[in-house]
Amino acid sequence: MKLIVHRVGGDVNVSRHEIFTNLVSSEEELREMLGSPGKLAAHKTIRFLDEHCRNFIAKSPFLVIATADAGGSCDASPRGDAPGFVHVVDEKHLVIPERQGNRKFDSLLNILANPNVGLFFMIPGLGETLRINGRGYVIKDNGMLEGMTVQGKTPLVGIGIEVEECYIHCAKAIKRSELWQPSTWLTQMQLPSIPHMLAAHIQIPDEVITPEDVEKSLEESYTKRLY
């Protein structure tokens, strides 16, 4: 198979379509192969946060936010805290506090360039998930953010979401993965070594980063800079 390689800014990029050569090219082709949604799935989307969505959000300690920059390059980022950490303002708006992180601000910068966002809420032990799509804003409303203070730390900014779509996603993926079944979980010894992975990925000129360096940095971050 012949690959076309493009060099951009010193990085080598391989055109995706030169690797994947047998592609689905239209919705019609996709529907012919896989079919159309059933009546329940096709009509389950609502346009506001009803009492059921609010209850789900209030019990969720974890979500993933999907964003894209102005050019369409995508990012998915986790957000988590005690259940109810996401504040529902009204039936069309919610706020996610921006806690301390790595200060790359991938999600925030993407939202500034492209407001379209997708949220994926999870509740441990529950197979179904809540998906919300809408428009994102980087907010600094003190009145809202002060109510999200934890351990004396008030977030300086938050992500405001204007809700456009809400719907429950079925549990098939969670059931297939057995995500909430402790009997399927890897032991501590079987898990990937994050310090070794990061030490291999981090490239700083004229500096050698060891797994021990990474482990020490992570431990300090988790114990002293969680909020």
PDB file of C-alpha atoms in Angstrom:
ATOM      1  CA  MET A   1       0.000   0.000   0.000  1.00  0.00           C
ATOM      2  CA  LYS A   2       1.387   3.380  -0.994  1.00  0.00           C
ATOM      3  CA  LEU A   3       1.292   6.132   1.628  1.00  0.00           C
ATOM      4  CA  ILE A   4       1.450   9.835   0.888  1.00  0.00           C
ATOM      5  CA  VAL A   5       3.451  11.581   3.590  1.00  0.00           C
ATOM      6  CA  HIS A   6       3.135  15.294   4.273  1.00  0.00           C
ATOM      7  CA  ARG A   7       5.675  17.152   6.383  1.00  0.00           C
ATOM      8  CA  VAL A   8       4.238  20.088   8.331  1.00  0.00           C
ATOM      9  CA  GLY A   9       6.424  22.129  10.660  1.00  0.00           C
ATOM     10  CA  GLY A  10       8.842  19.243  11.105  1.00  0.00           C
ATOM     11  CA  ASP A  11       6.052  16.779  11.916  1.00  0.00           C
ATOM     12  CA  VAL A  12       5.150  13.961   9.586  1.00  0.00           C
ATOM     13  CA  ASN A  13       1.448  13.626   8.793  1.00  0.00           C
ATOM     14  CA  VAL A  14       0.011  10.703   6.849  1.00  0.00           C
ATOM     15  CA  SER A  15      -3.238  11.392   5.037  1.00  0.00           C
ATOM     16  CA  ARG A  16      -5.921   9.295   6.674  1.00  0.00           C
ATOM     17  CA  HIS A  17      -7.564   8.277   3.413  1.00  0.00           C
ATOM     18  CA  GLU A  18      -4.267   6.897   2.116  1.00  0.00           C
ATOM     19  CA  ILE A  19      -4.280   4.351   4.960  1.00  0.00           C
ATOM     20  CA  PHE A  20      -8.007   3.581   5.084  1.00  0.00           C
ATOM     21  CA  THR A  21      -8.814   2.799   1.474  1.00  0.00           C
ATOM     22  CA  ASN A  22     -12.261   1.170   1.691  1.00  0.00           C
ATOM     23  CA  LEU A  23     -14.429   3.974   3.017  1.00  0.00           C
ATOM     24  CA  VAL A  24     -18.115   4.609   3.537  1.00  0.00           C
ATOM     25  CA  SER A  25     -18.716   7.819   1.598  1.00  0.00           C
ATOM     26  CA  SER A  26     -22.344   8.804   2.229  1.00  0.00           C
ATOM     27  CA  GLU A  27     -25.213   8.555   4.679  1.00  0.00           C
ATOM     28  CA  GLU A  28     -27.129   6.526   2.120  1.00  0.00           C
ATOM     29  CA  GLU A  29     -24.384   3.909   1.994  1.00  0.00           C
ATOM     30  CA  LEU A  30     -24.135   3.868   5.786  1.00  0.00           C
ATOM     31  CA  ARG A  31     -27.897   3.434   6.214  1.00  0.00           C
ATOM     32  CA  GLU A  32     -27.963   0.656   3.635  1.00  0.00           C
ATOM     33  CA  MET A  33     -25.293  -1.218   5.578  1.00  0.00           C
ATOM     34  CA  LEU A  34     -26.388  -0.561   9.170  1.00  0.00           C
ATOM     35  CA  GLY A  35     -30.011   0.536   9.056  1.00  0.00           C
ATOM     36  CA  SER A  36     -31.952   3.403  10.624  1.00  0.00           C
ATOM     37  CA  PRO A  37     -32.759   4.159  14.283  1.00  0.00           C
ATOM     38  CA  GLY A  38     -35.848   2.623  15.834  1.00  0.00           C
ATOM     39  CA  LYS A  39     -38.865   4.718  16.774  1.00  0.00           C
ATOM     40  CA  LEU A  40     -37.810   5.205  20.406  1.00  0.00           C
ATOM     41  CA  ALA A  41     -34.235   6.196  19.547  1.00  0.00           C
ATOM     42  CA  ALA A  42     -35.381   8.556  16.787  1.00  0.00           C
ATOM     43  CA  HIS A  43     -37.736  10.445  19.097  1.00  0.00           C
ATOM     44  CA  LYS A  44     -35.903  10.533  22.451  1.00  0.00           C
ATOM     45  CA  THR A  45     -34.108  13.884  22.073  1.00  0.00           C
ATOM     46  CA  ILE A  46     -35.419  16.855  24.050  1.00  0.00           C
ATOM     47  CA  ARG A  47     -34.279  20.485  23.845  1.00  0.00           C
ATOM     48  CA  PHE A  48     -34.169  21.433  27.524  1.00  0.00           C
ATOM     49  CA  LEU A  49     -33.162  20.133  30.957  1.00  0.00           C
ATOM     50  CA  ASP A  50     -36.282  18.538  32.392  1.00  0.00           C
ATOM     51  CA  GLU A  51     -36.548  17.181  35.939  1.00  0.00           C
ATOM     52  CA  HIS A  52     -35.089  13.826  34.854  1.00  0.00           C
ATOM     53  CA  CYS A  53     -31.990  15.405  33.276  1.00  0.00           C
ATOM     54  CA  ARG A  54     -31.515  17.609  36.339  1.00  0.00           C
ATOM     55  CA  ASN A  55     -31.717  14.593  38.625  1.00  0.00           C
ATOM     56  CA  PHE A  56     -29.169  12.709  36.489  1.00  0.00           C
ATOM     57  CA  ILE A  57     -26.743  15.662  36.520  1.00  0.00           C
ATOM     58  CA  ALA A  58     -27.150  16.085  40.287  1.00  0.00           C
ATOM     59  CA  LYS A  59     -26.050  12.463  40.811  1.00  0.00           C
ATOM     60  CA  SER A  60     -23.183  12.450  38.314  1.00  0.00           C
ATOM     61  CA  PRO A  61     -19.606  12.897  39.565  1.00  0.00           C
ATOM     62  CA  PHE A  62     -17.998  12.665  36.123  1.00  0.00           C
ATOM     63  CA  LEU A  63     -18.408  13.915  32.575  1.00  0.00           C
ATOM     64  CA  VAL A  64     -16.446  14.180  29.347  1.00  0.00           C
ATOM     65  CA  ILE A  65     -16.598  17.413  27.353  1.00  0.00           C
ATOM     66  CA  ALA A  66     -15.930  17.282  23.608  1.00  0.00           C
ATOM     67  CA  THR A  67     -14.775  20.436  21.842  1.00  0.00           C
ATOM     68  CA  ALA A  68     -13.135  21.425  18.557  1.00  0.00           C
ATOM     69  CA  ASP A  69     -11.045  24.373  17.465  1.00  0.00           C
ATOM     70  CA  ALA A  70     -11.833  26.700  14.567  1.00  0.00           C
ATOM     71  CA  GLY A  71     -10.269  24.241  12.120  1.00  0.00           C
ATOM     72  CA  GLY A  72     -12.235  21.259  13.406  1.00  0.00           C
ATOM     73  CA  SER A  73      -9.439  19.522  15.334  1.00  0.00           C
ATOM     74  CA  CYS A  74     -11.179  17.748  18.213  1.00  0.00           C
ATOM     75  CA  ASP A  75     -10.508  17.204  21.887  1.00  0.00           C
ATOM     76  CA  ALA A  76     -12.268  15.252  24.625  1.00  0.00           C
ATOM     77  CA  SER A  77     -11.495  16.130  28.227  1.00  0.00           C
ATOM     78  CA  PRO A  78     -12.699  14.703  31.562  1.00  0.00           C
ATOM     79  CA  ARG A  79     -14.269  16.737  34.365  1.00  0.00           C
ATOM     80  CA  GLY A  80     -15.031  15.285  37.766  1.00  0.00           C
ATOM     81  CA  ASP A  81     -15.892  16.202  41.342  1.00  0.00           C
ATOM     82  CA  ALA A  82     -18.451  15.358  43.983  1.00  0.00           C
ATOM     83  CA  PRO A  83     -21.915  14.504  42.581  1.00  0.00           C
ATOM     84  CA  GLY A  84     -23.753  17.707  41.770  1.00  0.00           C
ATOM     85  CA  PHE A  85     -20.603  19.661  40.939  1.00  0.00           C
ATOM     86  CA  VAL A  86     -22.238  20.815  37.694  1.00  0.00           C
ATOM     87  CA  HIS A  87     -24.665  23.650  38.443  1.00  0.00           C
ATOM     88  CA  VAL A  88     -27.959  23.710  36.562  1.00  0.00           C
ATOM     89  CA  VAL A  89     -28.979  27.358  36.164  1.00  0.00           C
ATOM     90  CA  ASP A  90     -32.316  26.752  34.459  1.00  0.00           C
ATOM     91  CA  GLU A  91     -33.823  24.473  31.835  1.00  0.00           C
ATOM     92  CA  LYS A  92     -31.491  25.767  29.133  1.00  0.00           C
ATOM     93  CA  HIS A  93     -28.223  26.518  30.943  1.00  0.00           C
ATOM     94  CA  LEU A  94     -25.660  24.792  33.145  1.00  0.00           C
ATOM     95  CA  VAL A  95     -22.180  25.627  34.435  1.00  0.00           C
ATOM     96  CA  ILE A  96     -19.118  23.387  34.833  1.00  0.00           C
ATOM     97  CA  PRO A  97     -16.497  24.749  37.272  1.00  0.00           C
ATOM     98  CA  GLU A  98     -12.962  24.892  35.880  1.00  0.00           C
ATOM     99  CA  ARG A  99     -10.775  23.339  38.591  1.00  0.00           C
ATOM    100  CA  GLN A 100      -6.982  23.299  38.635  1.00  0.00           C
ATOM    101  CA  GLY A 101      -5.451  21.282  35.811  1.00  0.00           C
ATOM    102  CA  ASN A 102      -2.375  21.281  33.606  1.00  0.00           C
ATOM    103  CA  ARG A 103      -3.023  24.842  32.395  1.00  0.00           C
ATOM    104  CA  LYS A 104      -3.030  23.802  28.743  1.00  0.00           C
ATOM    105  CA  PHE A 105      -6.700  24.910  28.602  1.00  0.00           C
ATOM    106  CA  ASP A 106      -7.477  22.795  25.536  1.00  0.00           C
ATOM    107  CA  SER A 107     -11.252  22.878  26.125  1.00  0.00           C
ATOM    108  CA  LEU A 108     -11.368  26.564  27.014  1.00  0.00           C
ATOM    109  CA  LEU A 109      -9.308  27.663  24.028  1.00  0.00           C
ATOM    110  CA  ASN A 110     -11.398  25.508  21.709  1.00  0.00           C
ATOM    111  CA  ILE A 111     -14.624  27.034  23.052  1.00  0.00           C
ATOM    112  CA  LEU A 112     -13.263  30.538  22.487  1.00  0.00           C
ATOM    113  CA  ALA A 113     -12.683  29.596  18.846  1.00  0.00           C
ATOM    114  CA  ASN A 114     -15.675  27.308  18.300  1.00  0.00           C
ATOM    115  CA  PRO A 115     -18.596  27.233  20.761  1.00  0.00           C
ATOM    116  CA  ASN A 116     -20.032  23.851  19.726  1.00  0.00           C
ATOM    117  CA  VAL A 117     -19.667  21.335  22.567  1.00  0.00           C
ATOM    118  CA  GLY A 118     -20.863  17.876  23.560  1.00  0.00           C
ATOM    119  CA  LEU A 119     -21.174  16.556  27.129  1.00  0.00           C
ATOM    120  CA  PHE A 120     -21.257  12.942  28.274  1.00  0.00           C
ATOM    121  CA  PHE A 121     -22.425  12.427  31.883  1.00  0.00           C
ATOM    122  CA  MET A 122     -21.818   9.159  33.737  1.00  0.00           C
ATOM    123  CA  ILE A 123     -23.000   7.759  37.089  1.00  0.00           C
ATOM    124  CA  PRO A 124     -20.964   4.845  38.521  1.00  0.00           C
ATOM    125  CA  GLY A 125     -22.992   1.657  38.465  1.00  0.00           C
ATOM    126  CA  LEU A 126     -25.479   2.934  35.872  1.00  0.00           C
ATOM    127  CA  GLY A 127     -25.174   1.705  32.302  1.00  0.00           C
ATOM    128  CA  GLU A 128     -27.128   4.477  30.626  1.00  0.00           C
ATOM    129  CA  THR A 129     -25.444   7.844  30.139  1.00  0.00           C
ATOM    130  CA  LEU A 130     -26.743  11.367  29.531  1.00  0.00           C
ATOM    131  CA  ARG A 131     -25.591  13.250  26.458  1.00  0.00           C
ATOM    132  CA  ILE A 132     -26.019  16.987  26.081  1.00  0.00           C
ATOM    133  CA  ASN A 133     -25.050  19.065  23.049  1.00  0.00           C
ATOM    134  CA  GLY A 134     -25.034  22.821  22.861  1.00  0.00           C
ATOM    135  CA  ARG A 135     -22.963  25.988  22.844  1.00  0.00           C
ATOM    136  CA  GLY A 136     -20.172  26.684  25.293  1.00  0.00           C
ATOM    137  CA  TYR A 137     -18.944  29.907  26.855  1.00  0.00           C
ATOM    138  CA  VAL A 138     -15.978  30.672  29.103  1.00  0.00           C
ATOM    139  CA  ILE A 139     -17.608  32.591  31.949  1.00  0.00           C
ATOM    140  CA  LYS A 140     -16.301  34.604  34.893  1.00  0.00           C
ATOM    141  CA  ASP A 141     -19.616  35.351  36.641  1.00  0.00           C
ATOM    142  CA  ASN A 142     -18.643  35.636  40.317  1.00  0.00           C
ATOM    143  CA  GLY A 143     -22.185  35.097  41.488  1.00  0.00           C
ATOM    144  CA  MET A 144     -22.289  31.623  39.924  1.00  0.00           C
ATOM    145  CA  LEU A 145     -18.700  30.609  40.573  1.00  0.00           C
ATOM    146  CA  GLU A 146     -18.733  31.495  44.266  1.00  0.00           C
ATOM    147  CA  GLY A 147     -21.346  28.785  44.779  1.00  0.00           C
ATOM    148  CA  MET A 148     -18.836  26.249  43.429  1.00  0.00           C
ATOM    149  CA  THR A 149     -16.178  26.895  46.064  1.00  0.00           C
ATOM    150  CA  VAL A 150     -14.507  23.722  47.372  1.00  0.00           C
ATOM    151  CA  GLN A 151     -11.865  23.602  50.122  1.00  0.00           C
ATOM    152  CA  GLY A 152     -11.804  27.397  50.112  1.00  0.00           C
ATOM    153  CA  LYS A 153     -10.946  27.541  46.405  1.00  0.00           C
ATOM    154  CA  THR A 154     -13.334  29.382  44.084  1.00  0.00           C
ATOM    155  CA  PRO A 155     -12.858  28.694  40.368  1.00  0.00           C
ATOM    156  CA  LEU A 156     -11.798  31.788  38.465  1.00  0.00           C
ATOM    157  CA  VAL A 157     -13.715  30.724  35.362  1.00  0.00           C
ATOM    158  CA  GLY A 158     -16.265  28.158  34.391  1.00  0.00           C
ATOM    159  CA  ILE A 159     -17.752  26.639  31.267  1.00  0.00           C
ATOM    160  CA  GLY A 160     -21.275  27.831  30.665  1.00  0.00           C
ATOM    161  CA  ILE A 161     -23.398  25.620  28.430  1.00  0.00           C
ATOM    162  CA  GLU A 162     -26.466  26.700  26.498  1.00  0.00           C
ATOM    163  CA  VAL A 163     -28.364  23.440  26.022  1.00  0.00           C
ATOM    164  CA  GLU A 164     -29.613  22.507  22.552  1.00  0.00           C
ATOM    165  CA  GLU A 165     -30.087  18.716  22.812  1.00  0.00           C
ATOM    166  CA  CYS A 166     -30.441  16.206  25.656  1.00  0.00           C
ATOM    167  CA  TYR A 167     -30.900  12.473  25.408  1.00  0.00           C
ATOM    168  CA  ILE A 168     -30.173   9.220  27.202  1.00  0.00           C
ATOM    169  CA  HIS A 169     -27.634   6.937  25.557  1.00  0.00           C
ATOM    170  CA  CYS A 170     -28.342   3.233  25.947  1.00  0.00           C
ATOM    171  CA  ALA A 171     -26.179   0.961  28.127  1.00  0.00           C
ATOM    172  CA  LYS A 172     -24.858  -1.382  25.423  1.00  0.00           C
ATOM    173  CA  ALA A 173     -21.293   0.005  25.446  1.00  0.00           C
ATOM    174  CA  ILE A 174     -21.102  -0.117  29.255  1.00  0.00           C
ATOM    175  CA  LYS A 175     -22.533  -3.635  29.323  1.00  0.00           C
ATOM    176  CA  ARG A 176     -20.182  -4.899  26.606  1.00  0.00           C
ATOM    177  CA  SER A 177     -17.169  -3.406  28.356  1.00  0.00           C
ATOM    178  CA  GLU A 178     -18.337  -4.559  31.824  1.00  0.00           C
ATOM    179  CA  LEU A 179     -17.028  -1.204  32.983  1.00  0.00           C
ATOM    180  CA  TRP A 180     -18.711  -1.295  36.384  1.00  0.00           C
ATOM    181  CA  GLN A 181     -17.910  -4.974  37.113  1.00  0.00           C
ATOM    182  CA  PRO A 182     -15.003  -5.090  39.589  1.00  0.00           C
ATOM    183  CA  SER A 183     -14.348  -8.734  38.682  1.00  0.00           C
ATOM    184  CA  THR A 184     -13.164  -7.572  35.234  1.00  0.00           C
ATOM    185  CA  TRP A 185     -10.816  -4.870  36.507  1.00  0.00           C
ATOM    186  CA  LEU A 186      -7.060  -5.272  36.179  1.00  0.00           C
ATOM    187  CA  THR A 187      -4.948  -5.674  39.286  1.00  0.00           C
ATOM    188  CA  GLN A 188      -2.654  -2.843  40.335  1.00  0.00           C
ATOM    189  CA  MET A 189       0.297  -4.738  38.881  1.00  0.00           C
ATOM    190  CA  GLN A 190      -1.462  -5.195  35.520  1.00  0.00           C
ATOM    191  CA  LEU A 191      -2.340  -1.533  35.038  1.00  0.00           C
ATOM    192  CA  PRO A 192      -0.225   0.609  32.671  1.00  0.00           C
ATOM    193  CA  SER A 193       2.541   2.495  34.463  1.00  0.00           C
ATOM    194  CA  ILE A 194       1.609   6.140  34.006  1.00  0.00           C
ATOM    195  CA  PRO A 195       4.992   7.455  35.269  1.00  0.00           C
ATOM    196  CA  HIS A 196       6.774   5.297  32.690  1.00  0.00           C
ATOM    197  CA  MET A 197       4.394   6.368  29.923  1.00  0.00           C
ATOM    198  CA  LEU A 198       4.777  10.066  30.680  1.00  0.00           C
ATOM    199  CA  ALA A 199       8.545   9.803  31.059  1.00  0.00           C
ATOM    200  CA  ALA A 200       8.672   8.239  27.583  1.00  0.00           C
ATOM    201  CA  HIS A 201       6.380  10.907  26.086  1.00  0.00           C
ATOM    202  CA  ILE A 202       7.847  14.064  27.627  1.00  0.00           C
ATOM    203  CA  GLN A 203      10.593  15.520  25.440  1.00  0.00           C
ATOM    204  CA  ILE A 204      12.481  18.460  26.952  1.00  0.00           C
ATOM    205  CA  PRO A 205      15.737  19.501  25.226  1.00  0.00           C
ATOM    206  CA  ASP A 206      18.866  18.746  27.270  1.00  0.00           C
ATOM    207  CA  GLU A 207      16.835  17.312  30.144  1.00  0.00           C
ATOM    208  CA  VAL A 208      16.159  13.714  31.090  1.00  0.00           C
ATOM    209  CA  ILE A 209      12.833  13.038  32.809  1.00  0.00           C
ATOM    210  CA  THR A 210      12.687   9.740  34.707  1.00  0.00           C
ATOM    211  CA  PRO A 211       9.626   7.775  35.835  1.00  0.00           C
ATOM    212  CA  GLU A 212      10.614   8.651  39.392  1.00  0.00           C
ATOM    213  CA  ASP A 213      10.519  12.360  38.531  1.00  0.00           C
ATOM    214  CA  VAL A 214       7.057  11.972  37.040  1.00  0.00           C
ATOM    215  CA  GLU A 215       5.742   9.933  39.962  1.00  0.00           C
ATOM    216  CA  LYS A 216       6.933  12.567  42.435  1.00  0.00           C
ATOM    217  CA  SER A 217       5.369  15.365  40.379  1.00  0.00           C
ATOM    218  CA  LEU A 218       2.046  13.533  40.076  1.00  0.00           C
ATOM    219  CA  GLU A 219       1.914  12.774  43.785  1.00  0.00           C
ATOM    220  CA  GLU A 220       2.528  16.425  44.640  1.00  0.00           C
ATOM    221  CA  SER A 221      -0.123  17.541  42.173  1.00  0.00           C
ATOM    222  CA  TYR A 222      -2.742  15.082  43.444  1.00  0.00           C
ATOM    223  CA  THR A 223      -2.145  15.855  47.124  1.00  0.00           C
ATOM    224  CA  LYS A 224      -1.458  19.613  47.043  1.00  0.00           C
ATOM    225  CA  ARG A 225      -3.119  21.001  43.902  1.00  0.00           C
ATOM    226  CA  LEU A 226      -6.373  19.071  43.520  1.00  0.00           C
ATOM    227  CA  TYR A 227      -8.366  22.285  43.932  1.00  0.00           C
TER     228      TYR A 227
END
